[in-house]
Amino acid sequence: MNKLNNTQGLNIPENYLVTPAYVFFLIHSMQVGVGILGFEKYLVEKAGFDAWISVLIAGGILHIILWMMYRLLQNGGGDIVQIHNSIFGKYIGGLLSLLFCAYYTLLAFTVIITFIEVIKVWVFPGLQVWVFAFVLIWLVYYLVSGGFRVITGICLISVIIGLPILLLKFFPVEAGHTMNIYPMISHDLTDILGATKQSILSFIGLEFLLIYYPFIKQPEKSKKWAHFGIFYTTMLYLISVLVTFVYYSEEQLKQVVWGTISAWKIVEFPFIERFEFVGIAMWLYVILPNICLGLWGATRIPKRVFKIKQKYVVITFCIALYFPAVLLDGRPVIDMVNNLSGQLGTYVLMYIPVLLVLKMISDKVRKRS
Amino acid sequence: MKIKKTFLILLSVLLLTGCLPSKSVEENAIVQIVGYDVGEDERIQGTVSIPQYGKSEDKQAASELYLTVDADSTKDVEVEIQKQSSKPISIGKLAVTLYSKELAETDLGDIVDVLSRDPRLSRNMFLGIVEGSSRELIESGFTQDETTSKHLQGLIENNTRHNFPSTSLHDFLYAYYAEGMDPFLPMLKKRESFVELSGVAFFKKGMLVAEVPDTKIFTFKMLKENFTRGMQDLPFEGGTIMMDNIGSKVDYNISGPMDNPTFDIKISLKAEVNEMAGVDRNASPQLAKEMEDKFVEYFNKETAELISLFKEKGIDPLGIGNFTKTRRKDFDLTKWQGHYADLEVNVIVDVQITEYGIFS
Amino acid sequence: MWKWKRKEKQQQPQQQEKKKQNGTLSEFIQAMQESEDFVHYNLSGSTRCTISYLKTMCDSQVLNRSVLSTLNQKSLPTLRDMQESIPVENVRVTSKLDLIEEKVMYGYIMIQLHEKDEEVVLVPAISLESRNVSIPEVEFSVVGPKEAFVETMNTNINLIRKRLPLPQLTIKEMNVGKVTKTRVAVIYIDGIVNQDNVDTVQQRLKGIEVDQLTDSSFITQIIADNSNSPFPQLLDTERPDRVVSNLVEGKVAILIDGSPHALTCPTTVVEFFGASDDYFLPWHLATAFRLIRLFAVIFSVLSTPLYVAVLTYHHEMIPAALMATIVSSRSDIPFPPILEVIVLELTIELLREAGARLPTKIGQTIGIVGGIVIGTAAVDAGLTSNVLLIIVALSALASFTTPIYQIGNTIRLIRFPFLIGAQLWGLIGVSMCMVYFIGHLIKLQSIGRPFFEPLYPLRIKDLKDAFIRLPFNKQTERPVLMRTEDPQRMNQSRVNAKRDIDE
């Protein structure tokens, strides 16, 4: 316990902590973002209609990584900055933590530009990005300035609002060709593993646990909720994949950039048609936790490393995010940024086992000496 | 405080400039139906109809404005029509798109590509092939209190609940892009004062290659999907009997090696017989049995004809290839297409007549 | 420069305060004699003394029957004798000037032996002029108790006490307001309430710096956790039964003398949508009505913004069957939807404002004139579409379904930001606005407790009486929100004891 008290910034007053059950919402809402709107296409390119197996495998891998993260955090007694400092020392550790900060920022940034792209393609081709991005980032700033509890609240709301969108999956199933999915594995293992890697890209987000872990009340109890969150995400992705496979033919899906949005088009109610507009508007709730938590995580690291006020870091980062969000444009660039953040995401996930091993070695060394 | 104030002022200025150029609904020319014909000099002739909604009281007035232009491509049609319209053209509510048979026989590939790309379009839109000129069909105005688009939309929708297999832009694109599957579309024909669904047009990729008349649609639908409605008549002992389908199920199965597979299509059909014009016998199990046999015989003949037509033209609207692909690991499209003409397709029809109507 | 000016302002009131303080009792009497209703004379009966009182504040019955008759019958040479023989309760002898001043101003009778004496006898003879307890008008209910608070605090406390005959019902009083010195009472049930809540409330009340306090809404605004929020963070009610049930749940109530409303806290946003009727009906009916009310609120806020968004940007969303209706109703209108909506919304606000300011009978006429005449005329003249007229009228109607008046105002006004959002970016603008408000609600606190409570933090136990109302036997625990010292409402096992057939 003494060790905890020594580290500045880790002693979080109790009224800023959240109960363990919220880890479910934090993990789940961070994993689901813009990716789910169009990830099916990339899976199908790799493994065809067998890609649903890849989703399950990816879910399994994430469970293992989550378990490792908990091991790491429970022994490390704090967040990623603390762990880095204890393994690599102040300077190298700080540098590595800053890399994490960059990665978190990139994630938030990716979500912002992809969402703007979706709006430009589907709703307003003539959107003045510089105004929209300004308001969006201001909104994010407003939420982030409320602190971690507010962000958790947004995660919760996002999951609740996301539920009715899930029910819309019923419409494509009704219109689809159910015989397309047949438990027949026609692709070899490398294809399926390729698709697994691809689906991990859209699954990233749980690594934020490394930074908000100290904010959880009785963190040991949150374990099951975290696993539950990943399980729920996996099921959600699995359902999405299956529905998309039922609705589109394999070659058709390769042409469709945003499968889920296209499928919303067929939703019709007596008072409303063309549900994709509502869907995209509601999607704001789903992506906001990504941006907010991303920005919060990214700005907390400088606070912990340099001991500066997070408030100013958030403002700086908001301004820093705004200009590239306005300037970057066009499908190829956005694809590139998405791929980059996905790649980095997989590296981060691969880094966690390495970190765990290093941590165990350093603990042992320290014990001896 | 000062920063906050300047920030607020800045924000409101931003918001003022942030307004998008917008037009309210009534200021748009909402195109609901568009037809394409072959124009002069290898150009496309496009015809649109724009409903003119009446003011306040007479809401349902069916007056329409028809505009026809010659253009180089379907996108160009939109541009050309814009030149003739007093209001901006909005194609978001497009409900029916028609192509003349002549045009469809050349190639619809490019047009289809546009349809699948444009985010404004609905995927529930109907496509149709017109025997003759689609312009004439659009401009003829069939009913007093409905627009042409609403009429045609209703016509196709109603038929898909009965004898015609389900069709929409999405279904067309599904089959168009799928391996081992070819699309089909309803054919429309203008009679003197009305329009009717006259048959099915079968495509090989984007090209119209075959068509069957409306009498065979029931058989085709039976092969294609499960359904619970639809009617089929049949000459029987000098008279005619009319069968009302109350539940038809179809099941595909493939067996044998990939180089020489056998394809089984099992259909089980439950039906009522409601009309026996010119048949001078009392209803009895015996009669039902005879009628069942007669129907089986009829369907066997019809399905065999259809399938041989498909084989001859090298098209696969039933999606047999697509089905095989999901069941067989070693599916190879080019090989499959090579074998397709020799594929053994067995259709087993089982008809069960359960009722004779309320009067026996 | 700004700071310097502000400092100067702060110094001025302190100086004034010093000047105001009187030196002696005679100076006070002299100052009071400026007013015509101050009576000051020497009594020359069996007892010789000087009597002073405010005749507009004193009960003349007490004065004549108890005080004057006693003083005239016996000879009472000392103040102590007077205190003992005057048959009025709580007569006291004092020489504290500030106490004397305060009491005289409230209507006490001051008796001195000689005019220059500093020591006096104070006889309480306050005349309480007050309205009778009447039917609640703002929170009317068809069934259930029909008493409402009035402007006198003693009557109000009486209304609460008679429903809660408990020694634990504690009432703490203080005076707030530099000039008005209004009595403010904090009421709670000791043993149920969480002491933290009481302390917070008392602390905030003591910290109030204000010159006048004429109504409970002053307190709501001043002690709110975020005074810039459009949402009221204390629930105000005129129903004693509602206050009592809140007290039993473990909340703290604040009563203000001169205001016919009580404030209860901590409160949550869903509580504003619960009416006391909900508890007088069977639980399924009550739940249905609550859900209808909730739907009405959502409809009221979102209907016109959605109209603007859909008609301006997303007309693909209108089904073909509705298209003809909407387009033909809009075809004559020269304005874009946003202008049309704002004009009509403002008209409705105008009607409401005019109706609220006028006497009831004329108010009704204005409502009819405005609603029917202006409405139909506007449609006929082609200024607004009749579809929109229906929507606006319905949403205005829906905004009045909230049982608490304060939140109704909020609901009517927060739709304007939504309208701006809708005009900017259609549905996306609307949902951005919604996110802002949800974020705001999550941030809000009521006396340090989360305002958005059963939703976030998500507390399943408190959801039993939020959007739905479960039967009483399912609500055996007090809400988690208050963190009460005694969470059990009743004995759960006895409530849910199962009986066999024919037992």
Short mmCIF file of N, CA and C in Angstrom, two decimals, chain C residues 9-118:
data_model
loop_
_atom_site.label_atom_id
_atom_site.label_comp_id
_atom_site.label_asym_id
_atom_site.label_seq_id
_atom_site.Cartn_x
_atom_site.Cartn_y
_atom_site.Cartn_z
N LYS C 9 -16.68 48.06 -5.21
CA LYS C 9 -18.09 47.78 -4.95
C LYS C 9 -18.26 46.98 -3.67
N GLN C 10 -17.34 46.05 -3.47
CA GLN C 10 -17.47 45.21 -2.28
C GLN C 10 -17.30 46.00 -1.00
N GLN C 11 -16.48 47.03 -1.07
CA GLN C 11 -16.21 47.78 0.16
C GLN C 11 -17.41 48.61 0.61
N GLN C 12 -18.15 49.12 -0.35
CA GLN C 12 -19.24 50.03 -0.02
C GLN C 12 -20.29 49.44 0.93
N PRO C 13 -20.81 48.27 0.67
CA PRO C 13 -21.87 47.78 1.55
C PRO C 13 -21.43 47.61 2.99
N GLN C 14 -20.16 47.30 3.20
CA GLN C 14 -19.69 47.11 4.57
C GLN C 14 -19.79 48.40 5.37
N GLN C 15 -19.47 49.49 4.70
CA GLN C 15 -19.54 50.78 5.40
C GLN C 15 -20.98 51.12 5.78
N GLN C 16 -21.88 50.84 4.85
CA GLN C 16 -23.28 51.15 5.11
C GLN C 16 -23.78 50.38 6.33
N GLU C 17 -23.35 49.15 6.42
CA GLU C 17 -23.80 48.31 7.51
C GLU C 17 -23.47 48.92 8.86
N LYS C 18 -22.29 49.45 8.97
CA LYS C 18 -21.84 50.00 10.24
C LYS C 18 -22.73 51.18 10.65
N LYS C 19 -23.06 51.99 9.69
CA LYS C 19 -23.86 53.18 9.97
C LYS C 19 -25.22 52.81 10.54
N LYS C 20 -25.76 51.70 10.00
CA LYS C 20 -27.13 51.37 10.33
C LYS C 20 -27.33 50.98 11.79
N GLN C 21 -26.29 50.45 12.40
CA GLN C 21 -26.46 49.92 13.75
C GLN C 21 -26.80 51.02 14.75
N ASN C 22 -27.88 50.78 15.50
CA ASN C 22 -28.32 51.78 16.46
C ASN C 22 -27.53 51.65 17.74
N GLY C 23 -27.43 52.75 18.44
CA GLY C 23 -26.67 52.73 19.66
C GLY C 23 -27.49 52.24 20.85
N THR C 24 -28.58 52.88 21.12
CA THR C 24 -29.34 52.56 22.32
C THR C 24 -30.79 52.29 21.99
N LEU C 25 -31.51 51.83 23.05
CA LEU C 25 -32.91 51.51 22.86
C LEU C 25 -33.73 52.76 22.54
N SER C 26 -33.37 53.85 23.16
CA SER C 26 -34.16 55.07 22.92
C SER C 26 -33.99 55.53 21.48
N GLU C 27 -32.78 55.33 20.96
CA GLU C 27 -32.58 55.68 19.55
C GLU C 27 -33.45 54.82 18.65
N PHE C 28 -33.56 53.55 19.03
CA PHE C 28 -34.41 52.63 18.26
C PHE C 28 -35.86 53.11 18.30
N ILE C 29 -36.30 53.47 19.50
CA ILE C 29 -37.69 53.91 19.63
C ILE C 29 -37.92 55.17 18.81
N GLN C 30 -36.93 56.03 18.88
CA GLN C 30 -37.03 57.26 18.11
C GLN C 30 -37.16 56.97 16.61
N ALA C 31 -36.33 56.03 16.17
CA ALA C 31 -36.37 55.67 14.75
C ALA C 31 -37.72 55.08 14.39
N MET C 32 -38.25 54.29 15.30
CA MET C 32 -39.52 53.63 15.02
C MET C 32 -40.67 54.63 15.00
N GLN C 33 -40.53 55.65 15.78
CA GLN C 33 -41.64 56.60 15.86
C GLN C 33 -41.86 57.36 14.55
N GLU C 34 -40.92 57.24 13.67
CA GLU C 34 -41.10 57.80 12.33
C GLU C 34 -42.29 57.15 11.63
N SER C 35 -42.54 55.87 11.98
CA SER C 35 -43.66 55.18 11.34
C SER C 35 -44.94 55.42 12.12
N GLU C 36 -46.01 55.60 11.38
CA GLU C 36 -47.28 55.93 12.02
C GLU C 36 -47.87 54.76 12.80
N ASP C 37 -47.52 53.52 12.41
CA ASP C 37 -48.17 52.39 13.06
C ASP C 37 -47.43 51.94 14.32
N PHE C 38 -46.44 52.67 14.73
CA PHE C 38 -45.75 52.34 15.98
C PHE C 38 -46.42 53.07 17.15
N VAL C 39 -46.88 52.26 18.10
CA VAL C 39 -47.59 52.84 19.24
C VAL C 39 -46.66 52.84 20.45
N HIS C 40 -46.56 53.97 21.11
CA HIS C 40 -45.64 54.10 22.23
C HIS C 40 -46.27 55.04 23.25
N TYR C 41 -46.67 54.49 24.37
CA TYR C 41 -47.28 55.38 25.38
C TYR C 41 -47.06 54.86 26.79
N ASN C 42 -47.33 55.76 27.76
CA ASN C 42 -47.15 55.39 29.17
C ASN C 42 -48.46 54.95 29.76
N LEU C 43 -48.42 53.85 30.46
CA LEU C 43 -49.61 53.33 31.08
C LEU C 43 -49.66 53.87 32.52
N SER C 44 -50.80 54.39 32.89
CA SER C 44 -50.85 54.97 34.24
C SER C 44 -51.97 54.35 35.06
N GLY C 45 -52.15 53.05 35.00
CA GLY C 45 -53.13 52.35 35.83
C GLY C 45 -52.47 51.90 37.12
N SER C 46 -52.81 50.67 37.56
CA SER C 46 -52.21 50.16 38.79
C SER C 46 -50.71 49.89 38.58
N THR C 47 -50.34 49.59 37.38
CA THR C 47 -48.93 49.42 37.09
C THR C 47 -48.50 50.58 36.22
N ARG C 48 -47.41 51.18 36.55
CA ARG C 48 -46.90 52.25 35.71
C ARG C 48 -45.80 51.69 34.82
N CYS C 49 -46.00 51.85 33.57
CA CYS C 49 -44.96 51.36 32.64
C CYS C 49 -45.15 52.00 31.27
N THR C 50 -44.23 51.68 30.38
CA THR C 50 -44.30 52.20 29.02
C THR C 50 -44.50 51.03 28.07
N ILE C 51 -45.47 51.15 27.21
CA ILE C 51 -45.76 50.06 26.27
C ILE C 51 -45.49 50.54 24.85
N SER C 52 -44.78 49.69 24.10
CA SER C 52 -44.56 50.03 22.69
C SER C 52 -44.80 48.77 21.85
N TYR C 53 -45.42 48.99 20.76
CA TYR C 53 -45.63 47.85 19.85
C TYR C 53 -46.01 48.39 18.47
N LEU C 54 -45.93 47.51 17.48
CA LEU C 54 -46.37 47.86 16.12
C LEU C 54 -47.81 47.43 15.99
N LYS C 55 -48.71 48.34 15.77
CA LYS C 55 -50.11 47.94 15.84
C LYS C 55 -50.53 47.11 14.62
N THR C 56 -49.78 47.22 13.55
CA THR C 56 -50.13 46.43 12.37
C THR C 56 -49.67 44.98 12.50
N MET C 57 -48.76 44.74 13.44
CA MET C 57 -48.25 43.39 13.57
C MET C 57 -48.79 42.67 14.79
N CYS C 58 -49.40 43.45 15.72
CA CYS C 58 -49.81 42.85 16.98
C CYS C 58 -51.24 42.33 16.91
N ASP C 59 -51.43 41.28 17.71
CA ASP C 59 -52.77 40.75 17.85
C ASP C 59 -53.45 41.58 18.94
N SER C 60 -54.49 42.33 18.59
CA SER C 60 -55.08 43.23 19.58
C SER C 60 -55.78 42.44 20.68
N GLN C 61 -56.19 41.24 20.38
CA GLN C 61 -56.85 40.42 21.42
C GLN C 61 -55.88 40.10 22.54
N VAL C 62 -54.68 39.72 22.21
CA VAL C 62 -53.67 39.41 23.22
C VAL C 62 -53.40 40.67 24.04
N LEU C 63 -53.25 41.77 23.32
CA LEU C 63 -52.93 43.02 23.99
C LEU C 63 -54.03 43.41 24.98
N ASN C 64 -55.26 43.38 24.54
CA ASN C 64 -56.36 43.85 25.38
C ASN C 64 -56.70 42.86 26.47
N ARG C 65 -56.85 41.60 26.11
CA ARG C 65 -57.34 40.63 27.11
C ARG C 65 -56.27 40.20 28.07
N SER C 66 -55.07 39.97 27.58
CA SER C 66 -54.05 39.41 28.46
C SER C 66 -53.15 40.48 29.05
N VAL C 67 -52.62 41.31 28.21
CA VAL C 67 -51.58 42.21 28.71
C VAL C 67 -52.19 43.38 29.49
N LEU C 68 -53.05 44.15 28.83
CA LEU C 68 -53.55 45.37 29.47
C LEU C 68 -54.39 45.06 30.70
N SER C 69 -55.21 44.01 30.59
CA SER C 69 -56.06 43.70 31.75
C SER C 69 -55.21 43.28 32.94
N THR C 70 -54.17 42.49 32.73
CA THR C 70 -53.31 42.08 33.83
C THR C 70 -52.62 43.28 34.44
N LEU C 71 -52.10 44.15 33.57
CA LEU C 71 -51.34 45.29 34.06
C LEU C 71 -52.24 46.24 34.86
N ASN C 72 -53.49 46.32 34.44
CA ASN C 72 -54.39 47.25 35.13
C ASN C 72 -54.95 46.67 36.42
N GLN C 73 -55.11 45.35 36.47
CA GLN C 73 -55.69 44.75 37.67
C GLN C 73 -54.75 44.80 38.86
N LYS C 74 -53.52 44.37 38.64
CA LYS C 74 -52.58 44.25 39.76
C LYS C 74 -51.49 45.30 39.64
N SER C 75 -50.86 45.51 40.75
CA SER C 75 -49.70 46.39 40.71
C SER C 75 -48.47 45.52 40.57
N LEU C 76 -47.74 45.70 39.51
CA LEU C 76 -46.57 44.87 39.26
C LEU C 76 -45.34 45.76 39.21
N PRO C 77 -44.62 45.81 40.30
CA PRO C 77 -43.54 46.80 40.37
C PRO C 77 -42.31 46.44 39.54
N THR C 78 -42.04 45.14 39.35
CA THR C 78 -40.82 44.79 38.62
C THR C 78 -41.16 44.05 37.32
N LEU C 79 -40.13 43.97 36.50
CA LEU C 79 -40.30 43.26 35.24
C LEU C 79 -40.54 41.78 35.49
N ARG C 80 -39.88 41.25 36.51
CA ARG C 80 -40.05 39.84 36.84
C ARG C 80 -41.50 39.54 37.17
N ASP C 81 -42.11 40.43 37.93
CA ASP C 81 -43.51 40.23 38.29
C ASP C 81 -44.38 40.19 37.05
N MET C 82 -44.07 41.08 36.12
CA MET C 82 -44.84 41.10 34.89
C MET C 82 -44.70 39.79 34.15
N GLN C 83 -43.47 39.35 34.06
CA GLN C 83 -43.21 38.11 33.33
C GLN C 83 -44.02 36.97 33.93
N GLU C 84 -44.13 36.96 35.26
CA GLU C 84 -44.85 35.86 35.90
C GLU C 84 -46.35 35.97 35.75
N SER C 85 -46.87 37.17 35.76
CA SER C 85 -48.33 37.27 35.82
C SER C 85 -49.02 37.45 34.48
N ILE C 86 -48.31 37.88 33.47
CA ILE C 86 -49.00 38.03 32.18
C ILE C 86 -49.31 36.65 31.60
N PRO C 87 -50.57 36.34 31.37
CA PRO C 87 -50.93 34.97 30.96
C PRO C 87 -50.71 34.71 29.48
N VAL C 88 -49.51 34.94 29.04
CA VAL C 88 -49.15 34.63 27.65
C VAL C 88 -47.89 33.77 27.70
N GLU C 89 -47.78 32.84 26.75
CA GLU C 89 -46.63 31.93 26.83
C GLU C 89 -45.36 32.64 26.39
N ASN C 90 -44.27 32.18 26.95
CA ASN C 90 -42.95 32.60 26.50
C ASN C 90 -42.70 34.11 26.61
N VAL C 91 -43.12 34.65 27.73
CA VAL C 91 -42.79 36.06 27.97
C VAL C 91 -41.37 36.11 28.50
N ARG C 92 -40.57 37.03 27.98
CA ARG C 92 -39.21 37.06 28.49
C ARG C 92 -38.71 38.46 28.80
N VAL C 93 -37.70 38.47 29.65
CA VAL C 93 -37.09 39.74 30.07
C VAL C 93 -35.71 39.79 29.46
N THR C 94 -35.41 40.90 28.84
CA THR C 94 -34.09 40.96 28.19
C THR C 94 -33.65 42.41 28.08
N SER C 95 -32.35 42.55 27.87
CA SER C 95 -31.86 43.90 27.58
C SER C 95 -31.01 43.89 26.31
N LYS C 96 -31.04 42.75 25.61
CA LYS C 96 -30.25 42.67 24.38
C LYS C 96 -30.95 43.47 23.29
N LEU C 97 -30.24 44.43 22.78
CA LEU C 97 -30.87 45.35 21.86
C LEU C 97 -31.29 44.67 20.55
N ASP C 98 -30.40 43.83 19.99
CA ASP C 98 -30.73 43.25 18.68
C ASP C 98 -31.92 42.31 18.79
N LEU C 99 -32.01 41.60 19.92
CA LEU C 99 -33.16 40.73 20.12
C LEU C 99 -34.44 41.54 20.21
N ILE C 100 -34.38 42.60 20.97
CA ILE C 100 -35.56 43.45 21.14
C ILE C 100 -36.01 43.97 19.79
N GLU C 101 -35.05 44.50 19.05
CA GLU C 101 -35.38 45.05 17.73
C GLU C 101 -36.09 44.02 16.87
N GLU C 102 -35.50 42.80 16.82
CA GLU C 102 -36.04 41.77 15.95
C GLU C 102 -37.46 41.42 16.37
N LYS C 103 -37.63 41.22 17.70
CA LYS C 103 -38.93 40.76 18.17
C LYS C 103 -40.01 41.81 17.96
N VAL C 104 -39.67 43.03 18.22
CA VAL C 104 -40.66 44.09 18.04
C VAL C 104 -41.09 44.15 16.59
N MET C 105 -40.13 43.96 15.71
CA MET C 105 -40.47 44.02 14.30
C MET C 105 -41.41 42.89 13.89
N TYR C 106 -41.34 41.75 14.62
CA TYR C 106 -42.24 40.64 14.31
C TYR C 106 -43.60 40.80 14.97
N GLY C 107 -43.76 41.78 15.87
CA GLY C 107 -45.06 42.00 16.48
C GLY C 107 -45.11 41.70 17.97
N TYR C 108 -43.94 41.66 18.65
CA TYR C 108 -43.95 41.48 20.09
C TYR C 108 -44.31 42.82 20.76
N ILE C 109 -44.88 42.70 21.96
CA ILE C 109 -45.17 43.91 22.71
C ILE C 109 -44.01 44.14 23.67
N MET C 110 -43.51 45.36 23.67
CA MET C 110 -42.38 45.69 24.52
C MET C 110 -42.86 46.51 25.70
N ILE C 111 -42.51 46.09 26.93
CA ILE C 111 -42.93 46.83 28.11
C ILE C 111 -41.70 47.26 28.90
N GLN C 112 -41.62 48.57 29.15
CA GLN C 112 -40.50 49.08 29.95
C GLN C 112 -41.08 49.66 31.24
N LEU C 113 -40.30 49.67 32.29
CA LEU C 113 -40.77 50.31 33.52
C LEU C 113 -40.70 51.82 33.38
N HIS C 114 -39.56 52.28 32.90
CA HIS C 114 -39.41 53.70 32.62
C HIS C 114 -38.92 53.84 31.21
N GLU C 115 -39.16 54.99 30.70
CA GLU C 115 -38.88 55.16 29.29
C GLU C 115 -37.40 54.99 28.96
N LYS C 116 -36.54 55.31 29.91
CA LYS C 116 -35.11 55.26 29.61
C LYS C 116 -34.49 53.89 29.92
N ASP C 117 -35.28 52.98 30.47
CA ASP C 117 -34.73 51.68 30.86
C ASP C 117 -34.24 50.89 29.66
N GLU C 118 -33.15 50.16 29.94
CA GLU C 118 -32.62 49.31 28.86
C GLU C 118 -33.23 47.92 28.90
#
